[in-house]
Every structure is written in structure tokens, then in C-alpha cells.
PDB file of C-alpha atoms in Angstrom:
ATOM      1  CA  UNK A1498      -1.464  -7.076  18.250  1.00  0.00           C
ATOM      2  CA  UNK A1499      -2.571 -10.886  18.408  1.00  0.00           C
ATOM      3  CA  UNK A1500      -3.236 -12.146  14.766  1.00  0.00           C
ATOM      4  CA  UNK A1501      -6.995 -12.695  15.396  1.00  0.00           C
ATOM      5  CA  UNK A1502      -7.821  -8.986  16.782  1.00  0.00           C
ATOM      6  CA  UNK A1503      -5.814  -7.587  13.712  1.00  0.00           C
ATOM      7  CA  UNK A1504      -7.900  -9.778  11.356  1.00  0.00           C
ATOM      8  CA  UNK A1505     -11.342  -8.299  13.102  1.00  0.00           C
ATOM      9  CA  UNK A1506     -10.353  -5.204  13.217  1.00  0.00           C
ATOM     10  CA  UNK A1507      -9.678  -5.408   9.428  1.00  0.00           C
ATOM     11  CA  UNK A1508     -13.416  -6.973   8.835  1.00  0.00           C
ATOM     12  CA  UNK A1509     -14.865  -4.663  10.692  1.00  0.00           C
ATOM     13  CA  UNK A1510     -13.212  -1.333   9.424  1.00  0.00           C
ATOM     14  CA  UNK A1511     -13.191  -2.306   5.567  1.00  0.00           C
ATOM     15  CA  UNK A1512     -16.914  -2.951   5.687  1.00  0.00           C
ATOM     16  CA  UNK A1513     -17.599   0.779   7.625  1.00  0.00           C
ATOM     17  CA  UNK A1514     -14.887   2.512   4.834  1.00  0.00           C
ATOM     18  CA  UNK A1515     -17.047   0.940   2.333  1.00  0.00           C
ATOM     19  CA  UNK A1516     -19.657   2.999   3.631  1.00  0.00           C
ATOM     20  CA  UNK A1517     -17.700   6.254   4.759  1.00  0.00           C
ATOM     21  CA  UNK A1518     -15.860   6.484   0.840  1.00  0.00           C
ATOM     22  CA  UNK A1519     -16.539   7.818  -2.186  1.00  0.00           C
ATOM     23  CA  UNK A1520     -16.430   6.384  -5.638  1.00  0.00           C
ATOM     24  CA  UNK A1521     -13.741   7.359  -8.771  1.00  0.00           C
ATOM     25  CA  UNK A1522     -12.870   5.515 -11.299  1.00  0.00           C
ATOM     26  CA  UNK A1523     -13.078   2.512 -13.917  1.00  0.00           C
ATOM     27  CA  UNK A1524     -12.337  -0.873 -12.718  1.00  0.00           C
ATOM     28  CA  UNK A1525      -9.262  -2.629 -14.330  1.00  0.00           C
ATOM     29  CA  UNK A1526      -9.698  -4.130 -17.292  1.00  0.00           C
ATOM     30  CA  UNK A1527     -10.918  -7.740 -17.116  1.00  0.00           C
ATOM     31  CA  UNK A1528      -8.228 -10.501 -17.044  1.00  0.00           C
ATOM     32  CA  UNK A1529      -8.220 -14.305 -16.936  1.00  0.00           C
ATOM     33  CA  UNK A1530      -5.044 -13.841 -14.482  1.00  0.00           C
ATOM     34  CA  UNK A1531      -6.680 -14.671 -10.556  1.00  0.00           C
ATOM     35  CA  UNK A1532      -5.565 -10.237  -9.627  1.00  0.00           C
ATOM     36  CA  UNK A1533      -6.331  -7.667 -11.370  1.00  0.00           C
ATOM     37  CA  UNK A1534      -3.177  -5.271 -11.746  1.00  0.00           C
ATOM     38  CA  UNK A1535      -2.793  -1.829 -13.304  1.00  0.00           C
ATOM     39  CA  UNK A1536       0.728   0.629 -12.955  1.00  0.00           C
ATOM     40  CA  UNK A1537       1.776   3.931 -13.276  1.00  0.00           C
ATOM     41  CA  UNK A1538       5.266   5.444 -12.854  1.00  0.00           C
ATOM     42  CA  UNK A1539       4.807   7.689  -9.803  1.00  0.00           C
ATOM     43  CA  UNK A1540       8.885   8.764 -10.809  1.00  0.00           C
ATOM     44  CA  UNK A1541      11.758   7.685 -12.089  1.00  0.00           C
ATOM     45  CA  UNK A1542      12.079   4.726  -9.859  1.00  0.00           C
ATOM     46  CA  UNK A1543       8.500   4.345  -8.013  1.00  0.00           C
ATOM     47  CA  UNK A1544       6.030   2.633  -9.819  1.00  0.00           C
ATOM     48  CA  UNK A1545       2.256   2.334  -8.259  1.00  0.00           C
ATOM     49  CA  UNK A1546       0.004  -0.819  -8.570  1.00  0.00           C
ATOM     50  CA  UNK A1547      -3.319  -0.971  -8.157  1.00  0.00           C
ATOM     51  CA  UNK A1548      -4.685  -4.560  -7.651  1.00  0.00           C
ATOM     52  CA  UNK A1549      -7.620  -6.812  -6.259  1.00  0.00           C
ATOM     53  CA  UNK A1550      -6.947  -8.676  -3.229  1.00  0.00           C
ATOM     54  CA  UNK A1551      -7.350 -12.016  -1.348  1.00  0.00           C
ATOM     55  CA  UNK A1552      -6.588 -11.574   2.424  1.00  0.00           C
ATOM     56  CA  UNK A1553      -5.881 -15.279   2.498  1.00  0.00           C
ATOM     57  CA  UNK A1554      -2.821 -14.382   0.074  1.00  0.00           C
ATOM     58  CA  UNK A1555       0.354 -12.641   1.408  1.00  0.00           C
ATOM     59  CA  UNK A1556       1.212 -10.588  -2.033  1.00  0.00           C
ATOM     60  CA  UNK A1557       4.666  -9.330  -3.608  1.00  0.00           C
ATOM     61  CA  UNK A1558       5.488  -7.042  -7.024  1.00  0.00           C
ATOM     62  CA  UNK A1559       7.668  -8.091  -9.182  1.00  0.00           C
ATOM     63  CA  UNK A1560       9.572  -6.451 -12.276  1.00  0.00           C
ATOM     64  CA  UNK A1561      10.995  -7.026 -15.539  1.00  0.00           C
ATOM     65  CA  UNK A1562      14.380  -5.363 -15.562  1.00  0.00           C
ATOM     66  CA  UNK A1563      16.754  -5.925 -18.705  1.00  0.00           C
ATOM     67  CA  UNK A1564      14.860  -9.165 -19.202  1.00  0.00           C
ATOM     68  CA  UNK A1565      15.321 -10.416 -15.879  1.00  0.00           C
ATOM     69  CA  UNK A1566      12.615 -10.489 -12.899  1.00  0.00           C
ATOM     70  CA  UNK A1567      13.120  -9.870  -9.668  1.00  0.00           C
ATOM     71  CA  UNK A1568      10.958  -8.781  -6.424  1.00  0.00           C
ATOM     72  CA  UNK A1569      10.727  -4.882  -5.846  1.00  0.00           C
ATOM     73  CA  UNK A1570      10.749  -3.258  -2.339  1.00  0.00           C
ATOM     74  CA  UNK A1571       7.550  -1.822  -1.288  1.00  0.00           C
ATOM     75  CA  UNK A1572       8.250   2.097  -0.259  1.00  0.00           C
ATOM     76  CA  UNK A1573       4.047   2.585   0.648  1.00  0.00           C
ATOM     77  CA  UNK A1574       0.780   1.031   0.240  1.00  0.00           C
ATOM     78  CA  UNK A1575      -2.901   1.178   1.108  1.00  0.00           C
ATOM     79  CA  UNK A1576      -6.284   0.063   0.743  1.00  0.00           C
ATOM     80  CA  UNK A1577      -8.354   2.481  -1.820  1.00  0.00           C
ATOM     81  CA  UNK A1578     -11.749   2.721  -2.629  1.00  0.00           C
ATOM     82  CA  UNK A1579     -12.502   2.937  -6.362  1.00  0.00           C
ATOM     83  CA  UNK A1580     -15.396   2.689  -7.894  1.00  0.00           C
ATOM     84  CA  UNK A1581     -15.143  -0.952  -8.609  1.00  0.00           C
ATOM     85  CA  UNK A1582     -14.474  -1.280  -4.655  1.00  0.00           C
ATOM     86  CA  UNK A1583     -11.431  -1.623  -2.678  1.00  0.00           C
ATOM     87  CA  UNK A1584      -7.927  -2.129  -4.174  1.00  0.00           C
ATOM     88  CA  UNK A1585      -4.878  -2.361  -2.621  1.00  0.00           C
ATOM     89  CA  UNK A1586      -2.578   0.384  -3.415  1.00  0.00           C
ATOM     90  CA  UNK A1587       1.138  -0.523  -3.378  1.00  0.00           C
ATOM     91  CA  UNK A1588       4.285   2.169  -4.426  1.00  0.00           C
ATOM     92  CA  UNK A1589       7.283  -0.269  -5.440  1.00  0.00           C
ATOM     93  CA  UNK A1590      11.037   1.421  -6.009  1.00  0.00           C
ATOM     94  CA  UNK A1591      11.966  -0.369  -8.969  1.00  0.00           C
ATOM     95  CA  UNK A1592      15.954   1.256  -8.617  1.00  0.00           C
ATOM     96  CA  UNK A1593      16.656  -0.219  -5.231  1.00  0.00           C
ATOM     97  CA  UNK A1594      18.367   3.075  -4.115  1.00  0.00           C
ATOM     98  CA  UNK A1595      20.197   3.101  -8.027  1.00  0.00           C
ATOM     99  CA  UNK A1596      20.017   4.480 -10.679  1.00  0.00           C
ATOM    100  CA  UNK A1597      19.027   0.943 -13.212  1.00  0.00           C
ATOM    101  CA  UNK A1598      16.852   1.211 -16.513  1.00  0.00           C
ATOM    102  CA  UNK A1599      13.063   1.329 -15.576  1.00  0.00           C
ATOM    103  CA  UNK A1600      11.161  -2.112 -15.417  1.00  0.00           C
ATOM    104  CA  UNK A1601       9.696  -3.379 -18.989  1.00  0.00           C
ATOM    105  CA  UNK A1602       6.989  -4.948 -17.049  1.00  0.00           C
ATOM    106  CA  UNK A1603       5.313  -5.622 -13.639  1.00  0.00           C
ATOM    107  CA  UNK A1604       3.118  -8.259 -12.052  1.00  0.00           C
ATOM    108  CA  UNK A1605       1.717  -8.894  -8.772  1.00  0.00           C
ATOM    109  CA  UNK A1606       2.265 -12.644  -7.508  1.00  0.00           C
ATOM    110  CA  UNK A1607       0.186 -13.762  -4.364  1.00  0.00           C
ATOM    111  CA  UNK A1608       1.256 -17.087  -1.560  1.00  0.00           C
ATOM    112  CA  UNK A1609      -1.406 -18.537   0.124  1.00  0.00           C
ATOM    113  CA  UNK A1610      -0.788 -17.976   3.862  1.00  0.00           C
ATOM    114  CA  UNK A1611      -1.376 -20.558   5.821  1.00  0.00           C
ATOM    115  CA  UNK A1612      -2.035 -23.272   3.521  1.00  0.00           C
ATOM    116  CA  UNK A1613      -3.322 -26.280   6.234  1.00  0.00           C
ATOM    117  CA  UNK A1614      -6.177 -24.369   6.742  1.00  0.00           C
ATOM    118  CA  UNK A1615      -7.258 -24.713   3.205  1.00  0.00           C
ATOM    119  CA  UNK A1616      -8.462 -27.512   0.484  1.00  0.00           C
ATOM    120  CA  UNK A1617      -5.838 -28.297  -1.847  1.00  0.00           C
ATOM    121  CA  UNK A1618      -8.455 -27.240  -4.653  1.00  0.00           C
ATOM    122  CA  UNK A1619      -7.291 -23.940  -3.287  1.00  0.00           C
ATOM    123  CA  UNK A1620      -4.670 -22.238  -5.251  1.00  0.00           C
ATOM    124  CA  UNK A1621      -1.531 -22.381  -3.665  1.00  0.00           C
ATOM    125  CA  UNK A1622       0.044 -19.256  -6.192  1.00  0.00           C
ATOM    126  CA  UNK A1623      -2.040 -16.760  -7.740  1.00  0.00           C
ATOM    127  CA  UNK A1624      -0.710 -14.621 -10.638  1.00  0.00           C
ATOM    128  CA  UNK A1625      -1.640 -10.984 -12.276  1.00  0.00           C
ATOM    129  CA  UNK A1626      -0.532 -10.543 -16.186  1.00  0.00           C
ATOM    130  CA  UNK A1627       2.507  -9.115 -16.796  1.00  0.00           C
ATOM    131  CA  UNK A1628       1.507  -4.827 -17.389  1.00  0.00           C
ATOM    132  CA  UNK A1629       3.512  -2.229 -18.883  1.00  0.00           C
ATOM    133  CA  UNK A1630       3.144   0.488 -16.361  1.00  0.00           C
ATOM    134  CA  UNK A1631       1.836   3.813 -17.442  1.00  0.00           C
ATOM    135  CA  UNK A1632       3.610   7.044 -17.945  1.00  0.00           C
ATOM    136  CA  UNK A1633       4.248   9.198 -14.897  1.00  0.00           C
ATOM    137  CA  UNK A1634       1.530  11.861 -15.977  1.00  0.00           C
ATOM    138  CA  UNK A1635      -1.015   9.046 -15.044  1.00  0.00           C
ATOM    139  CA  UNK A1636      -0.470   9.608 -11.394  1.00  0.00           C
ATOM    140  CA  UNK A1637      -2.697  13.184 -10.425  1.00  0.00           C
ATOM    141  CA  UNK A1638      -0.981  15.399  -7.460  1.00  0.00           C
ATOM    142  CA  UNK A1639      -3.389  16.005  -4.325  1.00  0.00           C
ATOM    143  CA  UNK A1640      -3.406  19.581  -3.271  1.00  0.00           C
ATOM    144  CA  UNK A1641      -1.574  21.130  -0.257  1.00  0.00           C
ATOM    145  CA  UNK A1642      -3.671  20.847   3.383  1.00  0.00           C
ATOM    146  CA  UNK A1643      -3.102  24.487   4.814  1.00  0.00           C
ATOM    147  CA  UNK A1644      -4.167  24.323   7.882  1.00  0.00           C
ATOM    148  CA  UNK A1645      -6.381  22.815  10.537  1.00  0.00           C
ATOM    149  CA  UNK A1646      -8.369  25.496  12.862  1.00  0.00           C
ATOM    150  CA  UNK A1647      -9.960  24.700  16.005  1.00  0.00           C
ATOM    151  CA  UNK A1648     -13.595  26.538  15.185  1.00  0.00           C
ATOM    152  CA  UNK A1649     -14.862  24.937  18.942  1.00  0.00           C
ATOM    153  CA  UNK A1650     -13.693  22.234  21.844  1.00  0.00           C
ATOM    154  CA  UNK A1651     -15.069  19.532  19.283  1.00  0.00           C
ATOM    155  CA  UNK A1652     -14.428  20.802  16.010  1.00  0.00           C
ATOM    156  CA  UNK A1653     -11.882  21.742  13.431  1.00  0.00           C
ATOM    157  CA  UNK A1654     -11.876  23.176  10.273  1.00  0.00           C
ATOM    158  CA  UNK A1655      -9.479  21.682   7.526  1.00  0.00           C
ATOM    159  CA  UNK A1656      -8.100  23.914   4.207  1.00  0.00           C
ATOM    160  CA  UNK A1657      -6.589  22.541   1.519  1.00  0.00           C
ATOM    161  CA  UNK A1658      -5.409  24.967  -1.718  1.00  0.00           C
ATOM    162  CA  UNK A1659      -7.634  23.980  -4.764  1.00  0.00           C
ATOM    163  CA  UNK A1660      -7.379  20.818  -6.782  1.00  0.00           C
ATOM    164  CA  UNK A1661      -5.496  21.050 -10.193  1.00  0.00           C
ATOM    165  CA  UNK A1662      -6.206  18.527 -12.808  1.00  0.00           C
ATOM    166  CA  UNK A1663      -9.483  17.684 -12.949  1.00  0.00           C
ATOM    167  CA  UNK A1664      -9.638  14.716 -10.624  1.00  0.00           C
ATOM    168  CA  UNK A1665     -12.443  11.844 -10.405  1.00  0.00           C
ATOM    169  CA  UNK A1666     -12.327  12.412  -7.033  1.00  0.00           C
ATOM    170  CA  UNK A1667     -10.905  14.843  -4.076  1.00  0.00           C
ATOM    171  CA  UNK A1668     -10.078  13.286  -0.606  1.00  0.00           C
ATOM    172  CA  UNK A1669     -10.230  14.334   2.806  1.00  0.00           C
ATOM    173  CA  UNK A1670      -8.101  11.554   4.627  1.00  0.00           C
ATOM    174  CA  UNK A1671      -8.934  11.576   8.380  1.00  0.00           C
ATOM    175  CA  UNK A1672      -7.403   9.383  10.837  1.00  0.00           C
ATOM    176  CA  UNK A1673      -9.733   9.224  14.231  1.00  0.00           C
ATOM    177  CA  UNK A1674      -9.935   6.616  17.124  1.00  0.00           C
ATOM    178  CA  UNK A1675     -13.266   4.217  16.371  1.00  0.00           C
ATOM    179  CA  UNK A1676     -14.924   1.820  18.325  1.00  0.00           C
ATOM    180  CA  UNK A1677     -15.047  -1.975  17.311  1.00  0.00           C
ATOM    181  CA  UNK A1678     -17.927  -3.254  18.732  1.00  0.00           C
ATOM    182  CA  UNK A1679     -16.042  -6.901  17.698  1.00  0.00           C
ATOM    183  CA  UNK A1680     -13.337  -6.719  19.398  1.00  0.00           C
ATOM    184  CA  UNK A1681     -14.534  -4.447  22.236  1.00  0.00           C
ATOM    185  CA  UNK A1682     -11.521  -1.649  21.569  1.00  0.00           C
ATOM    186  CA  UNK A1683     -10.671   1.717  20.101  1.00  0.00           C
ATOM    187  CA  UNK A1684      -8.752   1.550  17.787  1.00  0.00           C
ATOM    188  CA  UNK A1685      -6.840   4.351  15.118  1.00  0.00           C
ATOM    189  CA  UNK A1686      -8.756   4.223  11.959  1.00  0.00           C
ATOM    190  CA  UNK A1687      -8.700   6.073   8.288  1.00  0.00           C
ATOM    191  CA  UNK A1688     -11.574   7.217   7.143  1.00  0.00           C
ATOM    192  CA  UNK A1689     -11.682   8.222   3.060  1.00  0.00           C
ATOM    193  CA  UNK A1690     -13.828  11.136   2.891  1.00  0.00           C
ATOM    194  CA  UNK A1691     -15.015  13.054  -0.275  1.00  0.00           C
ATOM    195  CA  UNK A1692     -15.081  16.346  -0.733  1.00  0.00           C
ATOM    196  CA  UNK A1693     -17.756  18.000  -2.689  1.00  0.00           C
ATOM    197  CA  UNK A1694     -16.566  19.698  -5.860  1.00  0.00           C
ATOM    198  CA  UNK A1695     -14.862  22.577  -6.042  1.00  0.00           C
ATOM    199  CA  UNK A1696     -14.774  22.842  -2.039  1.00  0.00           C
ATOM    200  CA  UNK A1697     -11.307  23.871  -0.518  1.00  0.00           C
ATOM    201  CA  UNK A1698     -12.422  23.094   3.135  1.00  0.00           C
ATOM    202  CA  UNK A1699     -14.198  21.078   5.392  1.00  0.00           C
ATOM    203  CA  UNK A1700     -15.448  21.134   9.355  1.00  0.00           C
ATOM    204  CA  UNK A1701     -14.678  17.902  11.021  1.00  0.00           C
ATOM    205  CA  UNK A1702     -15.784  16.395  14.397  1.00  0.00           C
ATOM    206  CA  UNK A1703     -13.015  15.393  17.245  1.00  0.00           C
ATOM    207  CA  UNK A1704     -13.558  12.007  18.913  1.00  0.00           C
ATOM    208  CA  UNK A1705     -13.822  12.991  22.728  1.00  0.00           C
ATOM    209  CA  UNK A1706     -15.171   9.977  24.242  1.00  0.00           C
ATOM    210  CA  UNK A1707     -13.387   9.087  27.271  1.00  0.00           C
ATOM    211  CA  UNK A1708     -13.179   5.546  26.994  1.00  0.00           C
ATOM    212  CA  UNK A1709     -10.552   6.301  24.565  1.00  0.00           C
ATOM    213  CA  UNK A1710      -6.864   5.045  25.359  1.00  0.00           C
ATOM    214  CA  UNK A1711      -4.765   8.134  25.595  1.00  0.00           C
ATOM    215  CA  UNK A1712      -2.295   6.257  23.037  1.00  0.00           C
ATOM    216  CA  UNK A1713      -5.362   6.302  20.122  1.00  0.00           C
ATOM    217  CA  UNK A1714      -6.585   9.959  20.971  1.00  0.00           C
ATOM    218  CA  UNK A1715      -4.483  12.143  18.562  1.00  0.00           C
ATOM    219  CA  UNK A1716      -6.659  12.991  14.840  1.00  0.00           C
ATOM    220  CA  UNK A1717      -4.769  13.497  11.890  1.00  0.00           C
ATOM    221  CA  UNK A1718      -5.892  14.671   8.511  1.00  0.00           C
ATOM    222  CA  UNK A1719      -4.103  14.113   4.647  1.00  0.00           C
ATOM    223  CA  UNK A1720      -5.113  14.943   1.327  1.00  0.00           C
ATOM    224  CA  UNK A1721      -5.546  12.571  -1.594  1.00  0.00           C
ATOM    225  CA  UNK A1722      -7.335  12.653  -5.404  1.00  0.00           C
ATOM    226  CA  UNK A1723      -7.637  10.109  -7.377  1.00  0.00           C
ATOM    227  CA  UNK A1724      -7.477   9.802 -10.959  1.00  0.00           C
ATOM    228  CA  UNK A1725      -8.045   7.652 -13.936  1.00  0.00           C
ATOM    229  CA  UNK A1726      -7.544   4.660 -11.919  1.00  0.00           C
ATOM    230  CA  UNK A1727      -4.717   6.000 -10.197  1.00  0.00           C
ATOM    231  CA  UNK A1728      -3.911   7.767  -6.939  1.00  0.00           C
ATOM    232  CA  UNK A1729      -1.700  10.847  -5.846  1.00  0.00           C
ATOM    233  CA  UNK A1730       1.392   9.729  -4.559  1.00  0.00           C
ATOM    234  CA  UNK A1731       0.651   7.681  -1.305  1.00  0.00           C
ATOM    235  CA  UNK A1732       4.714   9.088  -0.037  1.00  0.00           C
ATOM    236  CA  UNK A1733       4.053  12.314  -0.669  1.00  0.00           C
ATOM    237  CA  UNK A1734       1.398  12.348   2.389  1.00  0.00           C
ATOM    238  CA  UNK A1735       2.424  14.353   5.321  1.00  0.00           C
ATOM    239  CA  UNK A1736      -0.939  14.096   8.082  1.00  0.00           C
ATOM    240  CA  UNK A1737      -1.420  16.944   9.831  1.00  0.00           C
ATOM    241  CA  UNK A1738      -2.542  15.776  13.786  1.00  0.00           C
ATOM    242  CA  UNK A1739      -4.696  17.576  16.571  1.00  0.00           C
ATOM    243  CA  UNK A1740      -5.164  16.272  19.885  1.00  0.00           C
ATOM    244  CA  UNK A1741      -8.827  16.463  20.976  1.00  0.00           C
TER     245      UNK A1741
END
């Protein structure tokens, strides 16, 4: 997809999420560094980061290993809406397929992408401090989705077993074709939805417009909780689709 459309279509679809999420937890703690960073260990070898972002900035993690630093693969990541706002979720495997001591520290560094377009007053390399990440027990579990019913032509019913833990907040994750007035297209897109507490289900509209591409049509639909700043393991998500 050209540059340009993928740039609108991010615009566009942040500012509806925005609108379409809930709220959770505390912001991260204020910094002098240009991104805010927090981590977790997810396991042994993933680590999460939470972190501000710059979409003019093309962003990498980076850990402390036996004293040295080097970049760490990303395994997952995703935009999240906190209660501060959006953050960009990233899981990092900090063993490279081994089985080395865990990283001392992480930090997020961020290259400015495309730097002719910009003033030189514009930082070239922006920095997060260095963070000691978290114990595992930081990171909550989402619960199991059991099933998605058809209750009608249009609508579905989604289960999930009940939430353990006590999170901030309990997500329905539903991936539907929307329409980008922008850009003129439909388009996949995730909506973050919350679900009221103690609720183990919720009935869900189908997109069934027929200006929709046969290639965007399918629905899909995750679980997700976050937690004191923290969210359930973004690779343990396993969508469930329907066709409408």
C-alpha cells in the first residue's frame, strides 16, 4: 500500500480508536529523555515496552546484556490506549532463540525518517532512559474467548471465561472492515473495546455493507486486559474470525 494511503489511514483510524477505547492505567513516570519507556518481563526471554511515540521516528529496543548493548528482535507490537493516551506496545526476545542471561537494562532509541523533510533544529536521534524492566508478574493474563455465536444474519455474540487478577481494564479486541472517508476505501481495522465489569460476554454487529472488498470482509475478535501499565501478552492472541 502506497506510503501516503498507509499514513491516512493511520490519521484517520488512531483519532476514531481514541474515541472507540477505554482508559487503564497511570502514565509513565515523567522523564527528561524525548520517549517515555516502561518494561516488564512477559518470560524468560520476552520483555514488553511500553513507550510514547513520534510517527516521524522509525524506533528500535535495545538491551543491556553482560554489559554490552545490542538491538533486540521485535516478536509483536501494537498501538494501546492507556489512560495517558496511546502507546506503542512492543514484545522484544531478548535471547535471540538462546538461552543468554536476561538484559540488565532496556531503552528505546528513535531515527528520524526522512530527515530532508525536516529543520535541522529537529532531532535527528531521540533517546528513552535506560529502565530495569519489571518482574514477569507485572504482565496480567487476558482470559480465554470461548466462543463466537451467530444470535442473527448481523450479529454475534462473543464469550470469554472470567477475568482473573483484578485488571484496570478488560478488552474486547474486534477487527472489522471501516470506511475512510480520506482515502475513499475499506479498510481492516481494530477496534479496542471495553467490557463492562464483571461481564463475560458481549453482542457485536457484522459489517455487511456491500461496498466492502471481499478481501476486507472477514471479523475477528481477541481478548486483552491491561494492567498496571502493562498489557497481557500481545503473542499469546489467537483472533477468532466470522465471515459476515
Amino acid at each position: 500500500m502506497p506510503r501516503r494511503i498507509t499514513a491516512a489511514i493511520a490519521s484517520c483510524t488512531l483519532s476514531l480508536g481514541a474515541l472507540a477505547s477505554g482508559a487503564g492505567v497511570a502514565a509513565a513516570a515523567p522523564s527528561a529523555a524525548a520517549i517515555d519507556a516502561r518494561a516488564a518481563a512477559v518470560d524468560r526471554c520476552s520483555y514488553q515496552v511500553a513507550r510514547s511515540d513520534d510517527s516521524r521516528y522509525a524506533y528500535s529496543v535495545r538491551g543491556v546484556v553482560a554489559g554490552s548493548a545490542r538491538e533486540l528482535p521485535v516478536q509483536k507490537e501494537d498501538f494501546v490506549r492507556f489512560s495517558g493516551g496511546w502507546l506503542k506496545v512492543v514484545q522484544v526476545d531478548a535471547c535471540s532463540g538462546g538461552q543468554g542471561p536476561a538484559p540488565e537494562t532496556l531503552s528505546v532509541v528513535g531515527k528520524l525518517e526522512n530527515p530532508e523533510h525536516y529543520e535541522p533544529s529537529v532531532p535527528r536521534t531521540i533517546r528513552s532512559d535506560a529502565v530495569k524492566p519489571g518482574p514477569s508478574s507485572m504482565i496480567p493474563k487476558a482470559p480465554a474467548l470461548t466462543s463466537v455465536t451467530r444470535l442473527d444474519a448481523a450479529t454475534v455474540r462473543v464469550t470469554w471465561e472470567p477475568a482473573q487478577g483484578n485488571p484496570d481494564r478488560v478488552l474486547l479486541m474486534e477487527r472489522k472492515p471501516f470506511y475512510s472517508s480520506e482515502i475513499d476505501l475499506w479498510h481492516p481495522y481494530t477496534f479496542q473495546r471495553d467490557a463492562p465489569a464483571g461481564a463475560t460476554s458481549m453482542d457485536r454487529k457484522l459489517e455487511r455493507n456491500p461496498g466492502v472488498p471481499p478481501a476486507s470482509r472477514s471479523h475477528a475478535y481477541w481478548m486483552r486486559v491491561i494492567k498496571g501499565g502493562f498489557v497481557s501478552d500481545l503473542r499469546a492472541e489467537k483472533p477468532t474470525t466470522v465471515e459476515p
